[in-house]
Amino acid sequence: MTTPSKLLTVDNLSVHFKRDEHIVQAVDGLSFAVERGEMLAVVGESGSGKSVTARAIMRLLPRTATLGPDSRISFAGTRIDSATEGQMLGIRGKHIAMIFQEPMSSLDPIYRIGDQICEGIVRHQKLTKKQAMAQALSRLKEVQIPDPEARLQQYPHQLSGGQRQRVMIAIAIANNPELLIADEPTTALDVTVQAEILRLIRALQRSHNMGVIMITHDLTVVKRVSDAVCVMRLGKLRESNRTAALFASPQDGYTRTLLAAEPKGRPRPVPAERPVVLDVADARLDYVLSTGGFFSRRKGRTLAALDGISVQLRKGETLGVVGESGSGKSTLGKLILRLLDVRGSGSVVWCGEHLENKTREEMRPLRPKLQIVFQDPFSSMNPRLSVRQIVEEGLIVNGIGTSARDREARVCEALSDVGLDPNVLNRFPHEFSGGQRQRIAIARAVVLRPDFIVLDEPTSALDLSVQAQVIDLLRALQERYDLTYLFISHDLKVVRALCHNVVVMNRGRIVESGPTDTIMDHPTEDYTKRLVRAAFEVAA
Amino acid sequence: MTMVPLVEPHLEDPTDTSLALTKSLPAGARSQSYGAMVWRRFRSNRTGMIGGVLVLLLVSAVIFADFLSPYDPAARDGSQIYMPPQAVHFVGASGFGLLPFTHPIKADVDPVTFEPTLSEDAVTECRPALFGAGWSYDLFGLTLDRHLLTAPEGCPFHLLGTDRDGRDMLARLLQGSRLTLFMAAFVVGVATLVGTVVGVVSGYARGAVDHWIQRVVEFVLALPELPFYFALVAIIPRDTSPLNVFLMLAAILACLKWAQLAREVRGKTLAVGGLDYVKAAEAVGARPSRIVFRHVLPNVMSQVVVATTLMIPSIVLLESFLSFLGLGVQPPLISWGLLLNAGQDLQTLGSYPWVLSPIGAILITVLGFNMLGDGLRDAMDPYHS
């Protein structure tokens, strides 16, 4: 069945998991092939079975997983789905290598970088430690890590996320594998770093003539680097084609939805005469990094999380706060709402009232007007409470609503505001998908009829198609209730679709600020330019 | 171990333009509350279920100890000293019967070596009476004298043998389970209450309060336990009644056992307190007391329940150990440790091994609670499967 020219053929792959009493079909009848020197992107949203496919090829599935009877995986003409564990040990790392999503946890923190690269080299090639080390150094040079000689002796914690991912790639290509499987290699990285890593993988693929399977949920990634695409949904293959052809004329309905799901539109302009409702002036916040312990006299080191931030918001306006991880954007949102354990300096004025010196008690009457939606819809809801209890809590603690029935009516209204069926009242958070949970979180804020909502990366944990829905929802709610948003995000596309003005933050400072279109189209600062290029440029 | 991303049970259909949720949930699916989910997961765990059944049996044995005992645990019988366990028979001269009976054991002394030889008198059948009247006892405020099996007058019915005063081991074992398990329940109850309160306060307050509470916890944890028990038991006056000694011992254990739990609960509280839903509750204006009781405590409770079930066997072992050394429960009270105290010397062990039967009971208790605790832990963390 397999033609020898194909590097990897996956034929009719089915994987199912046994969970509790029921069986979950993770992959269902998937077939594709990768040739040498080709990059195949496997695209899908969460639960589409793309990671399971990668692990099935590597034979790294947990024991609860079973392959279907007709499943066939052939590598360079040999079947590997029925190979023994001993044979797989000779294939893994030597012929097929893998890069994982999380560069923080896939390197062992107690070994030096050099030793971790050498481990695979010594395992598969008959080399002395010294020769292996020399090879490790050349691999590090190949992945363009700055100062490669010194890196050999360093530990993972001394490297940044992007550098760690480069080390992971160096480990993966150490034995010149014919096939590289990259499982969401850029998802955990900042946007500017993402682009560099993609460019690196593409370059290595060409120079080594490797086949690459790039697993991703990000269509921008696909468009940038891949030669062919497989679109997966709920374990099934929906469409596969050459990249250019697929983007030019998608055949499948789902693919079309995915392509159309890029956030679109612009916010409705806000008249200049509307009053300024929130005025943050010169906000500063220092985190004490180490107190030096109980008996130590050493002064603790501090880190400036916010360093003189000033922003203003008009009624009905959305201000985007953009920056990479560690820029202090989330801290700013929580500082405004006084949800931090520490107090900063500077002033936060909400409708003429100073918030920065209020105690927890004094903040309480203001809480219903100032709301927040968190990034992670999985940790932002108490798993023990039903949807009704979650949404109703704010009403109860603030004494809103005359009776239980009145409160229920308000909860139902909030749920239909966010596009959920009010019948879900008695269900529990674990029964909902990420996007639905985020709707519940928005309902929890909206039910209090707030004036101002801090949206702390509300879309970044969501699938692309769901992201667009949530953004439409947020825009609709803003118009209906005249809401003012502080929208925190690292995703410039989303910011562009939702925000009137933008501030770009880096290391606790504002780099650049102004109207969204001006910043996106004509960035002046280098940092902003890099962000914009990483987000909107397609060519690798 | 690599984690495969969880497959979400109800995925949104992005092609579905109506945003109502009803479509994505299977028709007729009923929402499961947290309790129902835990029970479903626990039920499918065979080890946990066995542990649960063992614990249930133990608890009913404790409650109905008197009813289940064929003899009065304090009744001595000079003719039945150190009798071995008697075999249970169902088929006798009159054919098969549902009621068990035993044959009395006769001890003949070899005239030369003085070695006792035991032989079963197969003719006499000692048939106990079902629900017969025997010694009276109190149960739920009622004075009763009925027993499941009442031993026949003048015909021995010792399923686990007798001790050096001719008292029935089975009756003493059942009676001893009360003090041993009551001690465990009391100590664990107090330790859980104190430990949970201290742990939640410490973990939720953070800062200086947390710092100083943790120093106190560390102090309690640093006390050398065994010498400490010895010293504390030594200061209990000699003429204290056995019941008071028992209560004081329980109090001492409770004073020392809360610290470990306080630590665990504090850690869990810190973790839960850092989650977004606690911040979200604060953001809607909930008071600290509401946050603690509605959000923190219920999510910490799984940890507490598991720690509690796993602490019970350790207290059972500790009690047996202390009583075995003569430090714990004093006669005429009966506990498993005290019963084992009778088997201290080699001669007794060699000649009358059945006095060690409390070991079996302790083993079953420890195993049962450990299995139950493990099962509960697996069942209660629904998001870490």
PDB file of N, CA and C in Angstrom, chain A residues 20 46 52 62 233-234 257 294 339 360 364 367 371-372 374 379-385 389 393-394 397-398 419 421 424 426-428 430-436 444 465-466, chain B residues 2-4 7-8 10-15 19 21-22 24-25 29 31-34 37 40-41 211-212 276-277 279-288 290 294-295 298-299 383:
ATOM      1  N   ASP A  20     -13.448   6.339  32.752  1.00  0.00           N
ATOM      2  CA  ASP A  20     -14.547   5.941  33.627  1.00  0.00           C
ATOM      3  C   ASP A  20     -15.322   4.827  32.949  1.00  0.00           C
ATOM      4  N   SER A  46      -9.207  22.486  20.157  1.00  0.00           N
ATOM      5  CA  SER A  46      -8.979  21.548  21.250  1.00  0.00           C
ATOM      6  C   SER A  46      -9.965  20.391  21.137  1.00  0.00           C
ATOM      7  N   VAL A  52      -3.104  13.645  20.033  1.00  0.00           N
ATOM      8  CA  VAL A  52      -3.188  12.192  20.179  1.00  0.00           C
ATOM      9  C   VAL A  52      -2.577  11.524  18.951  1.00  0.00           C
ATOM     10  N   PRO A  62      -0.905   6.956  26.470  1.00  0.00           N
ATOM     11  CA  PRO A  62      -1.079   6.303  27.771  1.00  0.00           C
ATOM     12  C   PRO A  62      -1.759   4.952  27.598  1.00  0.00           C
ATOM     13  N   ARG A 233     -11.255  17.713  12.998  1.00  0.00           N
ATOM     14  CA  ARG A 233     -12.283  18.165  13.931  1.00  0.00           C
ATOM     15  C   ARG A 233     -12.888  16.941  14.586  1.00  0.00           C
ATOM     16  N   LEU A 234     -12.933  16.936  15.920  1.00  0.00           N
ATOM     17  CA  LEU A 234     -13.508  15.834  16.690  1.00  0.00           C
ATOM     18  C   LEU A 234     -12.985  14.480  16.228  1.00  0.00           C
ATOM     19  N   THR A 257     -15.392  27.913   8.054  1.00  0.00           N
ATOM     20  CA  THR A 257     -15.699  28.583   9.316  1.00  0.00           C
ATOM     21  C   THR A 257     -14.420  28.981  10.023  1.00  0.00           C
ATOM     22  N   PHE A 294      13.603  34.377  57.382  1.00  0.00           N
ATOM     23  CA  PHE A 294      13.259  34.869  58.708  1.00  0.00           C
ATOM     24  C   PHE A 294      14.460  35.426  59.460  1.00  0.00           C
ATOM     25  N   LEU A 339      -7.414  44.326  43.430  1.00  0.00           N
ATOM     26  CA  LEU A 339      -7.504  42.892  43.705  1.00  0.00           C
ATOM     27  C   LEU A 339      -6.146  42.300  44.032  1.00  0.00           C
ATOM     28  N   ARG A 360     -10.337  47.133  51.900  1.00  0.00           N
ATOM     29  CA  ARG A 360     -11.210  46.113  51.305  1.00  0.00           C
ATOM     30  C   ARG A 360     -12.678  46.441  51.569  1.00  0.00           C
ATOM     31  N   ARG A 364     -15.901  47.528  48.788  1.00  0.00           N
ATOM     32  CA  ARG A 364     -17.015  46.611  48.552  1.00  0.00           C
ATOM     33  C   ARG A 364     -18.234  47.269  47.894  1.00  0.00           C
ATOM     34  N   ARG A 367     -17.741  47.485  44.162  1.00  0.00           N
ATOM     35  CA  ARG A 367     -17.474  46.262  43.393  1.00  0.00           C
ATOM     36  C   ARG A 367     -18.462  45.995  42.259  1.00  0.00           C
ATOM     37  N   GLN A 371     -16.054  45.363  37.325  1.00  0.00           N
ATOM     38  CA  GLN A 371     -16.001  43.905  37.236  1.00  0.00           C
ATOM     39  C   GLN A 371     -14.780  43.416  36.463  1.00  0.00           C
ATOM     40  N   ILE A 372     -14.563  42.107  36.523  1.00  0.00           N
ATOM     41  CA  ILE A 372     -13.398  41.518  35.837  1.00  0.00           C
ATOM     42  C   ILE A 372     -13.774  40.165  35.241  1.00  0.00           C
ATOM     43  N   PHE A 374     -11.672  36.789  33.821  1.00  0.00           N
ATOM     44  CA  PHE A 374     -10.307  36.252  33.836  1.00  0.00           C
ATOM     45  C   PHE A 374      -9.985  35.466  32.572  1.00  0.00           C
ATOM     46  N   SER A 379     -10.188  27.853  35.746  1.00  0.00           N
ATOM     47  CA  SER A 379      -9.912  28.110  37.158  1.00  0.00           C
ATOM     48  C   SER A 379     -10.739  29.270  37.691  1.00  0.00           C
ATOM     49  N   SER A 380     -11.511  29.939  36.845  1.00  0.00           N
ATOM     50  CA  SER A 380     -12.221  31.105  37.347  1.00  0.00           C
ATOM     51  C   SER A 380     -13.610  30.759  37.865  1.00  0.00           C
ATOM     52  N   MET A 381     -13.947  29.463  37.872  1.00  0.00           N
ATOM     53  CA  MET A 381     -15.242  29.079  38.414  1.00  0.00           C
ATOM     54  C   MET A 381     -15.097  27.963  39.424  1.00  0.00           C
ATOM     55  N   ASN A 382     -15.740  28.159  40.578  1.00  0.00           N
ATOM     56  CA  ASN A 382     -15.704  27.155  41.628  1.00  0.00           C
ATOM     57  C   ASN A 382     -16.394  25.880  41.130  1.00  0.00           C
ATOM     58  N   PRO A 383     -15.665  24.760  41.051  1.00  0.00           N
ATOM     59  CA  PRO A 383     -16.250  23.549  40.469  1.00  0.00           C
ATOM     60  C   PRO A 383     -17.414  22.985  41.278  1.00  0.00           C
ATOM     61  N   ARG A 384     -17.556  23.437  42.517  1.00  0.00           N
ATOM     62  CA  ARG A 384     -18.625  22.884  43.357  1.00  0.00           C
ATOM     63  C   ARG A 384     -19.953  23.593  43.179  1.00  0.00           C
ATOM     64  N   LEU A 385     -19.956  24.730  42.516  1.00  0.00           N
ATOM     65  CA  LEU A 385     -21.182  25.506  42.431  1.00  0.00           C
ATOM     66  C   LEU A 385     -21.830  25.354  41.057  1.00  0.00           C
ATOM     67  N   GLN A 389     -25.630  29.370  40.992  1.00  0.00           N
ATOM     68  CA  GLN A 389     -24.924  29.856  42.183  1.00  0.00           C
ATOM     69  C   GLN A 389     -23.767  30.766  41.822  1.00  0.00           C
ATOM     70  N   GLU A 393     -24.069  34.821  42.841  1.00  0.00           N
ATOM     71  CA  GLU A 393     -23.320  35.224  44.033  1.00  0.00           C
ATOM     72  C   GLU A 393     -23.215  36.732  44.196  1.00  0.00           C
ATOM     73  N   GLY A 394     -22.880  37.430  43.108  1.00  0.00           N
ATOM     74  CA  GLY A 394     -22.740  38.874  43.187  1.00  0.00           C
ATOM     75  C   GLY A 394     -24.029  39.560  43.620  1.00  0.00           C
ATOM     76  N   VAL A 397     -24.450  38.849  47.552  1.00  0.00           N
ATOM     77  CA  VAL A 397     -23.547  39.568  48.473  1.00  0.00           C
ATOM     78  C   VAL A 397     -23.775  41.069  48.404  1.00  0.00           C
ATOM     79  N   ASN A 398     -24.325  41.571  47.305  1.00  0.00           N
ATOM     80  CA  ASN A 398     -24.570  42.997  47.227  1.00  0.00           C
ATOM     81  C   ASN A 398     -26.017  43.362  47.525  1.00  0.00           C
ATOM     82  N   GLY A 419     -25.753  34.774  25.475  1.00  0.00           N
ATOM     83  CA  GLY A 419     -26.017  33.758  24.469  1.00  0.00           C
ATOM     84  C   GLY A 419     -26.065  32.352  25.001  1.00  0.00           C
ATOM     85  N   ASP A 421     -28.473  29.384  26.914  1.00  0.00           N
ATOM     86  CA  ASP A 421     -29.831  29.003  27.213  1.00  0.00           C
ATOM     87  C   ASP A 421     -30.044  29.048  28.730  1.00  0.00           C
ATOM     88  N   VAL A 424     -29.597  26.184  31.537  1.00  0.00           N
ATOM     89  CA  VAL A 424     -28.355  25.607  32.058  1.00  0.00           C
ATOM     90  C   VAL A 424     -28.162  25.942  33.525  1.00  0.00           C
ATOM     91  N   ASN A 426     -28.889  24.872  36.398  1.00  0.00           N
ATOM     92  CA  ASN A 426     -28.489  23.916  37.423  1.00  0.00           C
ATOM     93  C   ASN A 426     -27.343  23.022  36.994  1.00  0.00           C
ATOM     94  N   ARG A 427     -26.688  23.398  35.918  1.00  0.00           N
ATOM     95  CA  ARG A 427     -25.546  22.580  35.500  1.00  0.00           C
ATOM     96  C   ARG A 427     -24.273  23.078  36.159  1.00  0.00           C
ATOM     97  N   PHE A 428     -23.240  22.251  36.080  1.00  0.00           N
ATOM     98  CA  PHE A 428     -21.984  22.569  36.757  1.00  0.00           C
ATOM     99  C   PHE A 428     -20.908  22.913  35.733  1.00  0.00           C
ATOM    100  N   HIS A 430     -18.020  21.944  34.936  1.00  0.00           N
ATOM    101  CA  HIS A 430     -17.269  20.936  34.179  1.00  0.00           C
ATOM    102  C   HIS A 430     -18.027  20.416  32.971  1.00  0.00           C
ATOM    103  N   GLU A 431     -19.324  20.744  32.892  1.00  0.00           N
ATOM    104  CA  GLU A 431     -20.100  20.254  31.745  1.00  0.00           C
ATOM    105  C   GLU A 431     -19.980  21.167  30.534  1.00  0.00           C
ATOM    106  N   PHE A 432     -19.241  22.267  30.680  1.00  0.00           N
ATOM    107  CA  PHE A 432     -19.193  23.240  29.593  1.00  0.00           C
ATOM    108  C   PHE A 432     -17.820  23.271  28.940  1.00  0.00           C
ATOM    109  N   SER A 433     -17.804  23.688  27.693  1.00  0.00           N
ATOM    110  CA  SER A 433     -16.529  23.870  27.004  1.00  0.00           C
ATOM    111  C   SER A 433     -15.946  25.212  27.406  1.00  0.00           C
ATOM    112  N   GLY A 434     -14.698  25.448  27.002  1.00  0.00           N
ATOM    113  CA  GLY A 434     -14.016  26.671  27.376  1.00  0.00           C
ATOM    114  C   GLY A 434     -14.782  27.927  26.998  1.00  0.00           C
ATOM    115  N   GLY A 435     -15.291  27.955  25.763  1.00  0.00           N
ATOM    116  CA  GLY A 435     -15.998  29.140  25.305  1.00  0.00           C
ATOM    117  C   GLY A 435     -17.278  29.372  26.095  1.00  0.00           C
ATOM    118  N   GLN A 436     -17.984  28.284  26.399  1.00  0.00           N
ATOM    119  CA  GLN A 436     -19.215  28.411  27.173  1.00  0.00           C
ATOM    120  C   GLN A 436     -18.916  28.885  28.582  1.00  0.00           C
ATOM    121  N   ARG A 444     -21.476  36.429  34.853  1.00  0.00           N
ATOM    122  CA  ARG A 444     -21.253  36.737  36.265  1.00  0.00           C
ATOM    123  C   ARG A 444     -20.948  38.223  36.455  1.00  0.00           C
ATOM    124  N   SER A 465     -12.309  29.820  16.564  1.00  0.00           N
ATOM    125  CA  SER A 465     -13.686  30.099  16.151  1.00  0.00           C
ATOM    126  C   SER A 465     -14.495  30.635  17.333  1.00  0.00           C
ATOM    127  N   VAL A 466     -14.160  30.141  18.533  1.00  0.00           N
ATOM    128  CA  VAL A 466     -14.886  30.568  19.721  1.00  0.00           C
ATOM    129  C   VAL A 466     -14.467  31.984  20.108  1.00  0.00           C
TER     130      VAL A 466
ATOM    131  N   THR B   2       3.413  11.607  30.325  1.00  0.00           N
ATOM    132  CA  THR B   2       2.895  12.691  29.497  1.00  0.00           C
ATOM    133  C   THR B   2       1.381  12.756  29.633  1.00  0.00           C
ATOM    134  N   MET B   3       0.897  13.975  29.666  1.00  0.00           N
ATOM    135  CA  MET B   3      -0.542  14.169  29.763  1.00  0.00           C
ATOM    136  C   MET B   3      -1.086  14.383  28.358  1.00  0.00           C
ATOM    137  N   VAL B   4      -2.009  13.585  28.000  1.00  0.00           N
ATOM    138  CA  VAL B   4      -2.703  13.836  26.748  1.00  0.00           C
ATOM    139  C   VAL B   4      -3.797  14.852  27.057  1.00  0.00           C
ATOM    140  N   VAL B   7     -10.008  15.432  26.320  1.00  0.00           N
ATOM    141  CA  VAL B   7     -10.984  15.647  25.274  1.00  0.00           C
ATOM    142  C   VAL B   7     -12.227  16.233  25.938  1.00  0.00           C
ATOM    143  N   GLU B   8     -12.584  17.416  25.523  1.00  0.00           N
ATOM    144  CA  GLU B   8     -13.721  18.055  26.180  1.00  0.00           C
ATOM    145  C   GLU B   8     -15.007  17.319  25.842  1.00  0.00           C
ATOM    146  N   HIS B  10     -18.171  18.278  25.871  1.00  0.00           N
ATOM    147  CA  HIS B  10     -19.206  18.939  25.073  1.00  0.00           C
ATOM    148  C   HIS B  10     -18.561  20.069  24.297  1.00  0.00           C
ATOM    149  N   LEU B  11     -18.273  19.815  23.077  1.00  0.00           N
ATOM    150  CA  LEU B  11     -17.618  20.851  22.296  1.00  0.00           C
ATOM    151  C   LEU B  11     -18.640  21.744  21.637  1.00  0.00           C
ATOM    152  N   GLU B  12     -18.273  22.997  21.569  1.00  0.00           N
ATOM    153  CA  GLU B  12     -19.157  23.906  20.860  1.00  0.00           C
ATOM    154  C   GLU B  12     -19.042  23.622  19.377  1.00  0.00           C
ATOM    155  N   ASP B  13     -20.130  23.752  18.714  1.00  0.00           N
ATOM    156  CA  ASP B  13     -20.106  23.586  17.280  1.00  0.00           C
ATOM    157  C   ASP B  13     -19.981  24.974  16.661  1.00  0.00           C
ATOM    158  N   PRO B  14     -18.814  25.294  16.132  1.00  0.00           N
ATOM    159  CA  PRO B  14     -18.646  26.652  15.630  1.00  0.00           C
ATOM    160  C   PRO B  14     -19.487  26.923  14.388  1.00  0.00           C
ATOM    161  N   THR B  15     -19.940  25.878  13.731  1.00  0.00           N
ATOM    162  CA  THR B  15     -20.776  26.108  12.556  1.00  0.00           C
ATOM    163  C   THR B  15     -22.214  26.382  12.973  1.00  0.00           C
ATOM    164  N   LEU B  19     -26.600  30.255  19.375  1.00  0.00           N
ATOM    165  CA  LEU B  19     -25.608  30.064  20.422  1.00  0.00           C
ATOM    166  C   LEU B  19     -26.157  29.310  21.624  1.00  0.00           C
ATOM    167  N   LEU B  21     -27.113  26.597  24.204  1.00  0.00           N
ATOM    168  CA  LEU B  21     -26.256  25.508  24.645  1.00  0.00           C
ATOM    169  C   LEU B  21     -26.913  24.148  24.461  1.00  0.00           C
ATOM    170  N   THR B  22     -28.226  24.139  24.485  1.00  0.00           N
ATOM    171  CA  THR B  22     -28.940  22.868  24.553  1.00  0.00           C
ATOM    172  C   THR B  22     -28.457  21.857  23.535  1.00  0.00           C
ATOM    173  N   SER B  24     -25.499  21.216  22.376  1.00  0.00           N
ATOM    174  CA  SER B  24     -24.234  20.530  22.595  1.00  0.00           C
ATOM    175  C   SER B  24     -24.297  19.554  23.767  1.00  0.00           C
ATOM    176  N   LEU B  25     -25.389  19.571  24.506  1.00  0.00           N
ATOM    177  CA  LEU B  25     -25.501  18.612  25.586  1.00  0.00           C
ATOM    178  C   LEU B  25     -26.378  17.467  25.141  1.00  0.00           C
ATOM    179  N   ALA B  29     -29.553  14.231  29.270  1.00  0.00           N
ATOM    180  CA  ALA B  29     -28.456  14.111  30.229  1.00  0.00           C
ATOM    181  C   ALA B  29     -28.808  14.903  31.473  1.00  0.00           C
ATOM    182  N   SER B  31     -27.653  16.740  34.951  1.00  0.00           N
ATOM    183  CA  SER B  31     -26.469  17.327  35.554  1.00  0.00           C
ATOM    184  C   SER B  31     -26.086  16.533  36.783  1.00  0.00           C
ATOM    185  N   GLN B  32     -24.793  16.346  36.919  1.00  0.00           N
ATOM    186  CA  GLN B  32     -24.338  15.640  38.101  1.00  0.00           C
ATOM    187  C   GLN B  32     -23.764  16.636  39.084  1.00  0.00           C
ATOM    188  N   SER B  33     -24.225  16.574  40.298  1.00  0.00           N
ATOM    189  CA  SER B  33     -23.622  17.420  41.314  1.00  0.00           C
ATOM    190  C   SER B  33     -22.270  16.825  41.668  1.00  0.00           C
ATOM    191  N   TYR B  34     -21.504  17.583  42.414  1.00  0.00           N
ATOM    192  CA  TYR B  34     -20.180  17.107  42.783  1.00  0.00           C
ATOM    193  C   TYR B  34     -20.270  15.809  43.561  1.00  0.00           C
ATOM    194  N   MET B  37     -20.946  12.867  41.398  1.00  0.00           N
ATOM    195  CA  MET B  37     -19.791  12.519  40.582  1.00  0.00           C
ATOM    196  C   MET B  37     -18.778  11.728  41.412  1.00  0.00           C
ATOM    197  N   ARG B  40     -20.062   8.228  41.882  1.00  0.00           N
ATOM    198  CA  ARG B  40     -19.952   7.417  40.681  1.00  0.00           C
ATOM    199  C   ARG B  40     -18.525   6.924  40.497  1.00  0.00           C
ATOM    200  N   ARG B  41     -17.575   7.841  40.724  1.00  0.00           N
ATOM    201  CA  ARG B  41     -16.170   7.452  40.534  1.00  0.00           C
ATOM    202  C   ARG B  41     -15.721   6.496  41.621  1.00  0.00           C
ATOM    203  N   HIS B 211       2.789  33.391  58.938  1.00  0.00           N
ATOM    204  CA  HIS B 211       4.163  33.167  59.373  1.00  0.00           C
ATOM    205  C   HIS B 211       4.206  32.643  60.808  1.00  0.00           C
ATOM    206  N   TRP B 212       3.491  33.308  61.723  1.00  0.00           N
ATOM    207  CA  TRP B 212       3.578  32.909  63.128  1.00  0.00           C
ATOM    208  C   TRP B 212       2.821  31.629  63.399  1.00  0.00           C
ATOM    209  N   ASP B 276      -8.431  31.819  40.327  1.00  0.00           N
ATOM    210  CA  ASP B 276      -9.197  32.968  39.863  1.00  0.00           C
ATOM    211  C   ASP B 276     -10.585  33.041  40.484  1.00  0.00           C
ATOM    212  N   TYR B 277     -11.199  31.889  40.800  1.00  0.00           N
ATOM    213  CA  TYR B 277     -12.573  32.001  41.280  1.00  0.00           C
ATOM    214  C   TYR B 277     -12.654  32.662  42.655  1.00  0.00           C
ATOM    215  N   LYS B 279     -10.555  35.152  43.515  1.00  0.00           N
ATOM    216  CA  LYS B 279     -10.426  36.557  43.120  1.00  0.00           C
ATOM    217  C   LYS B 279     -11.753  37.062  42.548  1.00  0.00           C
ATOM    218  N   ALA B 280     -12.411  36.204  41.774  1.00  0.00           N
ATOM    219  CA  ALA B 280     -13.678  36.612  41.168  1.00  0.00           C
ATOM    220  C   ALA B 280     -14.719  36.873  42.243  1.00  0.00           C
ATOM    221  N   ALA B 281     -14.736  36.046  43.288  1.00  0.00           N
ATOM    222  CA  ALA B 281     -15.687  36.264  44.380  1.00  0.00           C
ATOM    223  C   ALA B 281     -15.395  37.585  45.068  1.00  0.00           C
ATOM    224  N   GLU B 282     -14.104  37.871  45.243  1.00  0.00           N
ATOM    225  CA  GLU B 282     -13.739  39.140  45.849  1.00  0.00           C
ATOM    226  C   GLU B 282     -14.172  40.290  44.937  1.00  0.00           C
ATOM    227  N   ALA B 283     -14.039  40.073  43.638  1.00  0.00           N
ATOM    228  CA  ALA B 283     -14.372  41.134  42.685  1.00  0.00           C
ATOM    229  C   ALA B 283     -15.866  41.442  42.655  1.00  0.00           C
ATOM    230  N   VAL B 284     -16.729  40.453  42.965  1.00  0.00           N
ATOM    231  CA  VAL B 284     -18.148  40.784  43.008  1.00  0.00           C
ATOM    232  C   VAL B 284     -18.537  41.344  44.374  1.00  0.00           C
ATOM    233  N   GLY B 285     -17.595  41.407  45.295  1.00  0.00           N
ATOM    234  CA  GLY B 285     -17.864  42.058  46.574  1.00  0.00           C
ATOM    235  C   GLY B 285     -18.156  41.117  47.718  1.00  0.00           C
ATOM    236  N   ALA B 286     -17.786  39.832  47.601  1.00  0.00           N
ATOM    237  CA  ALA B 286     -18.048  38.894  48.689  1.00  0.00           C
ATOM    238  C   ALA B 286     -17.129  39.184  49.875  1.00  0.00           C
ATOM    239  N   ARG B 287     -17.674  39.010  51.091  1.00  0.00           N
ATOM    240  CA  ARG B 287     -16.875  39.220  52.292  1.00  0.00           C
ATOM    241  C   ARG B 287     -15.952  38.023  52.496  1.00  0.00           C
ATOM    242  N   PRO B 288     -14.863  38.248  53.262  1.00  0.00           N
ATOM    243  CA  PRO B 288     -13.918  37.141  53.493  1.00  0.00           C
ATOM    244  C   PRO B 288     -14.580  35.904  54.074  1.00  0.00           C
ATOM    245  N   ARG B 290     -17.581  34.787  53.627  1.00  0.00           N
ATOM    246  CA  ARG B 290     -18.285  34.065  52.569  1.00  0.00           C
ATOM    247  C   ARG B 290     -17.304  33.360  51.644  1.00  0.00           C
ATOM    248  N   ARG B 294     -17.681  29.457  51.369  1.00  0.00           N
ATOM    249  CA  ARG B 294     -18.334  29.023  50.142  1.00  0.00           C
ATOM    250  C   ARG B 294     -17.328  28.553  49.083  1.00  0.00           C
ATOM    251  N   HIS B 295     -16.153  29.167  49.085  1.00  0.00           N
ATOM    252  CA  HIS B 295     -15.224  28.853  48.004  1.00  0.00           C
ATOM    253  C   HIS B 295     -13.998  28.075  48.468  1.00  0.00           C
ATOM    254  N   PRO B 298     -15.064  24.331  50.909  1.00  0.00           N
ATOM    255  CA  PRO B 298     -15.539  23.148  50.170  1.00  0.00           C
ATOM    256  C   PRO B 298     -14.466  22.549  49.266  1.00  0.00           C
ATOM    257  N   ASN B 299     -13.592  23.376  48.744  1.00  0.00           N
ATOM    258  CA  ASN B 299     -12.570  22.839  47.851  1.00  0.00           C
ATOM    259  C   ASN B 299     -11.372  22.289  48.595  1.00  0.00           C
ATOM    260  N   TYR B 383     -10.692  16.525  38.516  1.00  0.00           N
ATOM    261  CA  TYR B 383      -9.966  17.141  37.402  1.00  0.00           C
ATOM    262  C   TYR B 383      -8.535  16.651  37.302  1.00  0.00           C
TER     263      TYR B 383
END
